Amino acid sequence: MVALDAAGEFETIRTLLAPLAHPDYARDLLDDVAVLPSRAGFDLVLTKDAIVEGVHFLPDDPLDQVAQKLLRVNLSDLAAKGAEPFGYLLACHWSPHCGWPEREAFAAGLKADQNAFGIALLGGDTVATPGPASFSVTMLGWVPKGQAVARSGARPGHAVYVTGTIGDGWLGLQAARGRLSLEPERVAALAEHYRRPVPRVDFGTAIRGLPTAAVDVSDGLVADLAHVAGASGVGIALDLKATPLSAAAHAWLDARTDPQAALETLVTGGDDYEIALSVHPLDEARLKKEADRLHLRLTRIGEVVAGKGVTVRYLGQPVTLGRTGWTHD
């Protein structure tokens, strides 16, 4: 691939990205590769997500926060597998408005989250594009051999839980667009959640061996649970009323004339980056204990049943959803 801004590319790498590189394996970003040793007794887990201006972040979002969202959506995938984050490969496609100050801000955001999550840059590529800015990360992590949680282990009788709250991602997008009529502090908190979600890395590693299946909630709670149901060959019965909501989401919901329709919007909106998981009933107490230890909200939202797909009920009545979540066209 030929870089469109050759001079800017190498200065960006040398000045902004090389200081973020892994001290042992990234070769100071002077090579085209990183070289990683194997880790005895562990499996290497890899995931890749991209974000595009106007699709996954707003054109006026600060680039330090864009960089943090980029890392965090990938870290969320590792969290759902129970993997310990290690490092990442980065690709930057800079648009014309990504000047040097914007690139500095982007690198500062990467640095802040590298320190927060114990990861380092391993390599990648940086080019210019006439189109919208876009960025992608390949995130690497380690999990004890054979212990990466799959989506395919849910069985009838298992309980279904979700961490944190649901709906703040969708509400946060509305807040960032100036479309919410709530108290300013709640609007700010929701926009912050949209721009910088919190991946549940500590919880994912703490509960290794407990989930029978798990997925990170990125496309919408219903859509992502449908991935688990499909991979496991089972059905999942979801109680819409049990959806855990933040105080800001409750305030928004209280102002709706149709609370059921509003809840449907929240469970299909996406961008929450929580962990939804199934667990054997005998392990529920241990799961809750770990959540309590980490001061993390954990809510039982349904159960695994015979059948296929996700069935939703509200106040005991079946619900037919117009959509299940975000689709990647």
XYZ file of C-alpha atoms in Angstrom:
329
model
C 0.000 0.000 0.000
C 1.336 3.431 -0.962
C 0.889 6.195 1.592
C -0.730 9.341 0.239
C 1.159 11.630 2.605
C 4.619 10.097 2.737
C 6.307 12.933 4.630
C 3.476 13.231 7.132
C 3.349 9.471 7.536
C 6.935 9.048 8.672
C 6.891 12.104 10.889
C 3.675 10.850 12.485
C 5.256 7.455 13.151
C 8.572 8.824 14.410
C 7.229 11.581 16.623
C 3.783 10.464 17.750
C 3.553 6.683 17.496
C 7.062 5.358 18.151
C 6.942 6.539 21.799
C 3.862 4.309 22.229
C 5.529 1.192 20.846
C 6.174 -1.934 22.887
C 9.780 -1.723 24.147
C 10.615 -5.352 23.367
C 8.585 -6.547 20.394
C 7.677 -3.583 18.153
C 11.246 -2.953 16.842
C 10.807 0.789 17.494
C 8.358 0.826 14.550
C 11.365 0.857 12.231
C 10.454 -2.496 10.684
C 7.355 -3.700 8.837
C 6.566 -6.301 11.479
C 6.434 -7.015 15.176
C 7.912 -10.262 16.468
C 6.163 -11.879 19.432
C 7.398 -14.844 21.437
C 4.961 -17.585 22.362
C 3.676 -17.762 25.929
C 3.709 -21.252 27.389
C 0.328 -22.419 28.631
C -1.643 -19.608 26.945
C -3.614 -19.068 23.762
C -3.220 -15.836 21.806
C -6.604 -14.164 21.257
C -6.975 -11.650 18.414
C -9.809 -9.320 17.485
C -10.202 -6.477 14.998
C -12.626 -3.559 14.835
C -12.656 -0.409 12.728
C -14.377 2.919 13.316
C -15.352 5.409 10.602
C -16.093 9.113 10.897
C -19.800 9.764 10.513
C -20.641 6.139 11.288
C -18.983 5.230 14.600
C -17.920 8.686 15.744
C -19.054 12.215 14.958
C -17.000 14.532 12.735
C -16.437 16.992 15.593
C -15.549 14.396 18.248
C -12.127 15.163 19.792
C -9.556 12.799 18.298
C -8.109 11.828 21.681
C -11.526 10.415 22.562
C -11.838 8.784 19.135
C -8.538 6.994 19.794
C -9.774 5.824 23.186
C -13.045 4.558 21.756
C -11.082 2.686 19.103
C -9.033 0.872 21.713
C -11.951 0.260 24.046
C -14.304 -1.329 21.532
C -11.540 -3.819 20.774
C -10.726 -4.355 24.447
C -14.398 -5.146 25.006
C -14.113 -8.106 22.623
C -11.168 -9.439 24.627
C -13.080 -8.932 27.878
C -15.914 -11.159 26.677
C -13.378 -13.919 25.986
C -11.717 -13.607 29.394
C -8.454 -12.504 27.770
C -5.732 -10.347 29.318
C -4.927 -7.475 26.900
C -1.374 -7.377 25.571
C -0.930 -5.038 22.598
C -2.335 -3.865 19.288
C -1.694 -3.122 15.625
C -3.023 0.215 14.412
C -4.113 1.556 11.013
C -4.861 5.266 10.627
C -6.573 6.744 7.575
C -6.257 10.487 8.112
C -8.761 12.784 6.418
C -7.777 16.314 5.285
C -8.923 17.861 8.592
C -6.554 15.602 10.582
C -3.691 18.049 10.853
C -0.750 17.813 13.211
C -2.648 19.035 16.331
C -5.373 16.463 15.666
C -2.792 13.698 15.242
C -1.117 14.775 18.470
C -4.455 14.566 20.248
C -5.062 11.095 18.787
C -1.672 9.883 20.046
C -2.366 11.393 23.475
C -5.604 9.431 23.688
C -3.771 6.224 22.769
C -1.145 6.901 25.436
C -3.736 7.513 28.158
C -5.488 4.225 27.488
C -2.261 2.289 27.041
C -1.425 3.315 30.594
C -4.940 2.554 31.833
C -5.183 -0.935 30.326
C -1.565 -2.092 30.295
C -1.151 -2.412 26.529
C 1.371 -1.154 23.955
C 1.489 -0.437 20.245
C 3.085 -3.198 18.155
C 2.963 -1.723 14.656
C 0.601 -0.850 11.829
C 0.183 1.694 9.051
C -0.749 5.340 8.566
C -1.994 6.906 5.323
C -4.034 9.890 4.141
C -7.440 9.664 2.513
C -9.660 12.232 0.779
C -12.682 10.609 2.379
C -13.805 10.500 6.012
C -11.227 9.568 8.624
C -11.195 5.945 9.723
C -9.101 3.899 12.109
C -8.765 0.216 12.891
C -7.067 -1.857 15.552
C -6.105 -5.496 15.767
C -6.018 -6.211 19.501
C -4.069 -9.108 20.986
C -4.525 -10.747 24.356
C -3.629 -13.869 26.295
C -5.926 -16.416 27.896
C -4.953 -19.663 29.651
C -4.927 -22.473 27.114
C -8.405 -23.675 26.229
C -10.196 -21.121 28.420
C -11.293 -18.507 25.856
C -15.054 -18.206 26.263
C -16.991 -19.095 23.107
C -20.480 -18.098 22.040
C -21.428 -21.733 21.559
C -21.657 -23.120 25.106
C -25.104 -21.923 26.243
C -27.511 -24.732 27.154
C -31.179 -24.829 28.203
C -31.470 -24.061 31.905
C -28.522 -21.694 32.007
C -29.140 -18.185 33.353
C -28.437 -15.084 31.234
C -26.787 -12.028 32.780
C -25.464 -8.685 31.600
C -22.969 -6.314 33.209
C -23.512 -2.612 33.786
C -26.402 -0.827 32.113
C -28.014 -1.049 28.690
C -29.099 1.819 26.472
C -26.538 4.436 27.444
C -24.694 3.945 24.165
C -27.727 4.847 22.048
C -28.744 7.631 24.407
C -25.157 8.878 24.400
C -25.238 9.236 20.620
C -28.418 11.301 20.911
C -26.742 13.382 23.632
C -23.642 13.965 21.497
C -25.909 15.106 18.660
C -27.773 17.522 20.937
C -31.039 15.598 20.701
C -31.756 14.885 24.392
C -33.801 17.065 26.743
C -32.329 16.066 30.096
C -30.360 17.784 32.841
C -26.968 18.963 31.510
C -24.993 16.623 33.795
C -26.956 13.616 32.543
C -26.515 14.654 28.920
C -22.770 15.012 29.547
C -22.551 11.591 31.229
C -24.362 9.886 28.359
C -22.200 11.576 25.715
C -19.122 10.478 27.652
C -20.357 6.879 27.637
C -20.840 7.019 23.872
C -17.413 8.495 23.233
C -15.460 6.496 25.823
C -17.206 3.267 26.849
C -15.694 1.212 29.673
C -14.650 -2.309 28.590
C -15.169 -4.897 31.352
C -11.649 -6.300 31.148
C -11.193 -6.889 34.899
C -14.491 -8.734 35.170
C -13.807 -10.844 32.086
C -10.545 -12.155 33.488
C -11.969 -12.554 37.019
C -14.777 -14.903 35.945
C -12.731 -17.261 33.789
C -14.243 -20.719 33.880
C -17.730 -19.516 34.882
C -19.507 -18.320 31.701
C -20.749 -21.044 29.376
C -21.012 -18.444 26.599
C -20.360 -14.719 26.360
C -20.481 -11.809 23.943
C -19.751 -8.109 24.176
C -22.807 -5.910 23.625
C -21.826 -3.738 20.677
C -24.603 -4.174 18.108
C -27.471 -4.169 20.630
C -28.375 -6.520 23.480
C -30.951 -8.500 21.489
C -28.782 -8.777 18.384
C -25.724 -9.909 20.310
C -27.674 -12.454 22.369
C -29.012 -13.745 19.056
C -25.390 -14.454 18.065
C -25.033 -16.573 21.206
C -28.329 -18.360 20.559
C -27.329 -19.131 16.979
C -23.838 -20.361 17.833
C -25.174 -22.504 20.702
C -28.197 -23.884 18.844
C -30.588 -22.744 21.583
C -33.167 -20.105 22.336
C -32.818 -17.234 24.793
C -35.846 -15.878 26.652
C -35.282 -12.219 27.525
C -37.269 -10.247 30.111
C -37.455 -6.695 28.747
C -38.565 -5.251 32.095
C -35.381 -6.585 33.749
C -33.139 -4.438 31.516
C -30.662 -2.601 33.801
C -30.794 1.151 33.240
C -28.708 4.076 34.430
C -30.285 6.979 36.307
C -30.082 9.053 33.123
C -31.818 6.326 31.120
C -34.546 6.081 33.770
C -35.073 9.843 33.524
C -35.377 9.580 29.742
C -37.708 6.576 30.014
C -39.977 8.324 32.543
C -40.646 11.040 29.963
C -41.772 8.569 27.282
C -45.455 7.959 26.607
C -44.776 4.347 25.566
C -42.231 2.823 27.994
C -42.274 -0.548 26.244
C -41.323 0.968 22.882
C -38.668 3.066 24.600
C -37.141 -0.022 26.222
C -37.155 -1.755 22.848
C -35.093 1.138 21.497
C -32.572 0.838 24.327
C -32.037 -2.925 23.983
C -31.493 -2.665 20.224
C -29.516 0.593 20.047
C -25.988 -0.792 20.517
C -22.701 0.804 21.576
C -23.015 -0.334 25.211
C -19.869 -2.530 25.339
C -21.068 -4.570 28.288
C -20.698 -8.354 28.602
C -23.771 -10.561 28.145
C -23.210 -14.129 29.273
C -24.825 -17.418 30.176
C -23.908 -19.373 33.285
C -24.863 -22.697 34.863
C -27.210 -22.188 37.843
C -24.645 -23.768 40.156
C -22.172 -21.005 39.280
C -24.487 -18.014 39.675
C -23.427 -17.317 43.257
C -19.726 -17.265 42.315
C -20.465 -14.992 39.349
C -22.323 -12.525 41.563
C -19.541 -12.643 44.152
C -16.961 -11.553 41.572
C -19.218 -8.736 40.380
C -19.693 -7.551 43.958
C -15.948 -7.695 44.570
C -15.375 -5.403 41.583
C -18.343 -3.170 42.498
C -19.871 -3.972 39.122
C -23.596 -4.061 38.499
C -24.725 -7.480 37.274
C -28.316 -8.267 36.299
C -30.137 -11.492 35.466
C -32.121 -10.688 32.328
C -33.321 -14.076 31.115
C -32.576 -17.734 30.590
C -31.476 -20.167 27.938
C -34.303 -22.345 26.606
C -34.858 -24.994 23.969
C -35.528 -23.567 20.522
C -33.721 -20.896 18.566
C -33.321 -17.138 18.493
C -34.200 -14.565 21.129
C -37.753 -14.271 22.404
C -38.654 -11.095 24.288
C -41.396 -10.602 26.866
C -42.598 -7.459 28.605
C -44.750 -7.806 31.729
C -45.352 -11.419 30.783
C -46.494 -10.696 27.240
C -44.563 -11.581 24.073
C -42.997 -8.705 22.171
C -42.296 -8.539 18.435
C -39.364 -6.246 17.734
C -39.130 -4.191 14.573
C -35.330 -4.532 14.659
C -32.848 -6.390 16.845
C -29.828 -4.100 16.606
C -27.138 -2.583 14.431
C -26.301 -4.319 11.157
C -22.985 -3.892 9.307
C -23.833 -3.334 5.638
